[in-house]
Coordinates of N, CA and C in Angstrom, one line a residue:
F1 N -27.3 -167.9 91.4 CA -27.0 -166.5 91.2 C -26.8 -165.7 92.5
H2 N -27.7 -165.8 93.4 CA -27.7 -165.0 94.6 C -26.5 -165.4 95.5
T3 N -26.3 -166.7 95.6 CA -25.2 -167.2 96.4 C -23.9 -166.8 95.8
M4 N -23.8 -166.8 94.5 CA -22.5 -166.3 93.8 C -22.3 -164.8 94.1
L5 N -23.3 -164.0 94.0 CA -23.2 -162.6 94.3 C -22.8 -162.4 95.8
A6 N -23.4 -163.1 96.7 CA -23.0 -163.0 98.1 C -21.6 -163.4 98.3
S7 N -21.1 -164.4 97.6 CA -19.7 -164.9 97.8 C -18.7 -163.8 97.2
I8 N -19.0 -163.3 96.1 CA -18.0 -162.3 95.5 C -18.1 -161.0 96.1
S9 N -19.2 -160.7 96.8 CA -19.4 -159.4 97.5 C -18.4 -159.1 98.6
G10 N -17.9 -160.2 99.2 CA -17.0 -160.0 100.3 C -17.8 -159.6 101.6
N11 N -19.1 -159.5 101.5 CA -19.9 -159.0 102.6 C -20.2 -160.2 103.5
Q12 N -19.6 -160.4 104.6 CA -19.8 -161.5 105.5 C -21.2 -161.6 106.0
I13 N -21.8 -160.5 106.3 CA -23.2 -160.5 106.8 C -24.1 -161.1 105.8
I14 N -24.0 -160.6 104.5 CA -24.9 -161.2 103.4 C -24.6 -162.7 103.3
K15 N -23.3 -163.1 103.3 CA -23.0 -164.5 103.2 C -23.7 -165.3 104.3
K16 N -23.7 -164.8 105.5 CA -24.4 -165.5 106.6 C -25.9 -165.5 106.5
L17 N -26.4 -164.5 105.9 CA -27.9 -164.4 105.7 C -28.4 -165.2 104.5
M18 N -27.5 -165.7 103.7 CA -28.0 -166.4 102.5 C -29.0 -167.5 102.7
P19 N -28.9 -168.3 103.8 CA -30.0 -169.3 103.9 C -31.4 -168.6 104.1
I20 N -31.4 -167.5 104.8 CA -32.7 -166.8 105.0 C -33.1 -166.1 103.7
I21 N -32.2 -165.5 103.0 CA -32.5 -164.9 101.7 C -33.0 -166.0 100.7
A22 N -32.3 -167.1 100.7 CA -32.7 -168.2 99.8 C -34.1 -168.7 100.1
G23 N -34.5 -168.8 101.3 CA -35.8 -169.1 101.7 C -36.8 -168.1 101.3
A24 N -36.5 -166.8 101.4 CA -37.4 -165.8 101.0 C -37.6 -165.8 99.5
I25 N -36.5 -166.1 98.7 CA -36.6 -166.2 97.3 C -37.5 -167.3 96.9
E26 N -37.4 -168.4 97.5 CA -38.3 -169.6 97.3 C -39.7 -169.2 97.5
Q27 N -40.0 -168.5 98.5 CA -41.4 -168.1 98.8 C -41.9 -167.1 97.7
V28 N -41.1 -166.2 97.3 CA -41.5 -165.3 96.2 C -41.8 -166.1 94.9
I29 N -40.9 -167.1 94.6 CA -41.2 -167.9 93.4 C -42.5 -168.6 93.6
H30 N -42.8 -169.2 94.8 CA -44.0 -169.9 95.0 C -45.2 -168.9 94.9
V31 N -45.2 -167.8 95.6 CA -46.3 -166.9 95.6 C -46.6 -166.3 94.2
T32 N -45.6 -166.1 93.4 CA -45.8 -165.5 92.1 C -46.0 -166.5 91.0
D33 N -45.9 -167.8 91.4 CA -46.1 -168.9 90.4 C -45.1 -168.7 89.2
K34 N -43.9 -168.3 89.5 CA -42.9 -168.1 88.5 C -43.2 -167.1 87.5
S35 N -44.3 -166.2 87.7 CA -44.7 -165.2 86.7 C -43.6 -164.1 86.5
L36 N -42.7 -164.0 87.4 CA -41.7 -163.0 87.3 C -40.4 -163.5 86.7
A37 N -40.4 -164.7 86.2 CA -39.2 -165.3 85.7 C -38.5 -164.5 84.6
Q38 N -39.2 -164.1 83.6 CA -38.6 -163.4 82.5 C -38.0 -162.1 82.9
E39 N -38.8 -161.3 83.7 CA -38.3 -160.0 84.2 C -37.1 -160.2 85.1
T40 N -37.1 -161.2 85.9 CA -36.0 -161.5 86.8 C -34.7 -161.8 86.1
I41 N -34.8 -162.6 85.0 CA -33.6 -162.9 84.2 C -33.1 -161.6 83.6
I42 N -33.9 -160.7 83.1 CA -33.4 -159.4 82.6 C -32.7 -158.6 83.7
Q43 N -33.4 -158.5 84.9 CA -32.7 -157.8 86.0 C -31.4 -158.4 86.4
H44 N -31.4 -159.7 86.5 CA -30.1 -160.4 86.9 C -29.0 -160.1 85.9
R45 N -29.4 -160.0 84.6 CA -28.3 -159.7 83.5 C -27.8 -158.3 83.7
K46 N -28.7 -157.3 84.1 CA -28.3 -156.0 84.3 C -27.3 -155.9 85.5
I47 N -27.6 -156.6 86.5 CA -26.8 -156.6 87.7 C -25.4 -157.2 87.3
L48 N -25.4 -158.4 86.7 CA -24.2 -159.0 86.3 C -23.4 -158.2 85.3
D49 N -24.0 -157.5 84.4 CA -23.3 -156.7 83.4 C -22.6 -155.5 84.2
A50 N -23.3 -154.9 85.1 CA -22.6 -153.9 85.9 C -21.4 -154.4 86.7
I51 N -21.6 -155.6 87.3 CA -20.5 -156.2 88.0 C -19.3 -156.4 87.1
K52 N -19.6 -157.0 85.9 CA -18.5 -157.2 84.9 C -17.8 -156.0 84.5
R53 N -18.5 -154.8 84.5 CA -17.9 -153.6 84.1 C -17.3 -152.9 85.3
K54 N -17.4 -153.5 86.5 CA -16.9 -153.0 87.7 C -17.5 -151.7 88.1
D55 N -18.8 -151.5 87.7 CA -19.5 -150.3 88.0 C -20.3 -150.5 89.2
K56 N -19.7 -150.2 90.4 CA -20.4 -150.5 91.7 C -21.7 -149.7 91.8
K57 N -21.7 -148.5 91.4 CA -22.9 -147.7 91.5 C -24.1 -148.3 90.7
M58 N -23.8 -148.7 89.5 CA -24.8 -149.2 88.6 C -25.3 -150.6 89.2
A59 N -24.3 -151.4 89.7 CA -24.7 -152.7 90.2 C -25.6 -152.5 91.4
S60 N -25.2 -151.6 92.3 CA -26.1 -151.3 93.5 C -27.5 -150.8 93.1
L61 N -27.5 -149.9 92.1 CA -28.8 -149.4 91.6 C -29.7 -150.5 91.0
A62 N -29.0 -151.4 90.2 CA -29.7 -152.5 89.6 C -30.2 -153.5 90.6
M63 N -29.4 -153.7 91.6 CA -29.8 -154.7 92.7 C -31.0 -154.1 93.5
S64 N -30.9 -152.8 93.8 CA -31.9 -152.1 94.6 C -33.3 -152.1 93.8
K65 N -33.2 -151.9 92.5 CA -34.4 -151.9 91.7 C -35.0 -153.3 91.6
H66 N -34.1 -154.3 91.5 CA -34.6 -155.7 91.5 C -35.3 -156.0 92.7
I67 N -34.8 -155.7 93.9 CA -35.4 -156.0 95.1 C -36.7 -155.2 95.3
Q68 N -36.7 -154.0 95.0 CA -37.9 -153.1 95.1 C -39.0 -153.6 94.2
D69 N -38.6 -153.9 92.9 CA -39.6 -154.4 92.0 C -40.3 -155.7 92.5
N70 N -39.5 -156.6 93.0 CA -40.0 -157.9 93.5 C -40.9 -157.6 94.7
I71 N -40.6 -156.7 95.6 CA -41.4 -156.4 96.7 C -42.8 -155.9 96.2
T72 N -42.7 -154.9 95.3 CA -43.9 -154.3 94.7 C -44.8 -155.4 94.1
R73 N -44.2 -156.3 93.3 CA -45.0 -157.3 92.6 C -45.6 -158.3 93.5
V74 N -44.9 -158.7 94.5 CA -45.4 -159.6 95.5 C -46.6 -159.0 96.3
H75 N -46.5 -157.7 96.6 CA -47.6 -157.0 97.3 C -48.8 -156.9 96.3
L76 N -48.6 -156.7 95.1 CA -49.7 -156.6 94.1 C -50.4 -158.0 94.0
I77 N -49.6 -159.0 93.9 CA -50.1 -160.4 93.7 C -50.9 -160.8 94.9
T78 N -50.3 -160.6 96.1 CA -50.9 -161.1 97.3 C -52.1 -160.3 97.7
S79 N -52.1 -159.0 97.3 CA -53.3 -158.2 97.6 C -54.5 -158.6 96.8
K80 N -54.3 -159.1 95.6 CA -55.3 -159.6 94.7 C -56.0 -160.9 95.3
N81 N -55.1 -161.6 96.1 CA -55.6 -162.9 96.6 C -56.3 -162.8 98.0
L82 N -56.4 -161.6 98.5 CA -57.1 -161.4 99.8 C -58.6 -161.4 99.7

């Protein structure tokens, strides 16, 4: 999903950063023990739907929300383990 988005974005910086981003995603999956899987699928669908509608603003908002939600959840999960 993420590699496809990077590819269609036309953003060369994001495409070059994909190995780093992919590694970070793997770490999030590991830290959260896949507990975010269902919510992640819902968020991915919202992003993809906005892209299909060619709604750049909504796609950007959905992606920003997805990233922020994951950051927040990882902080909550990791703070419980301290």
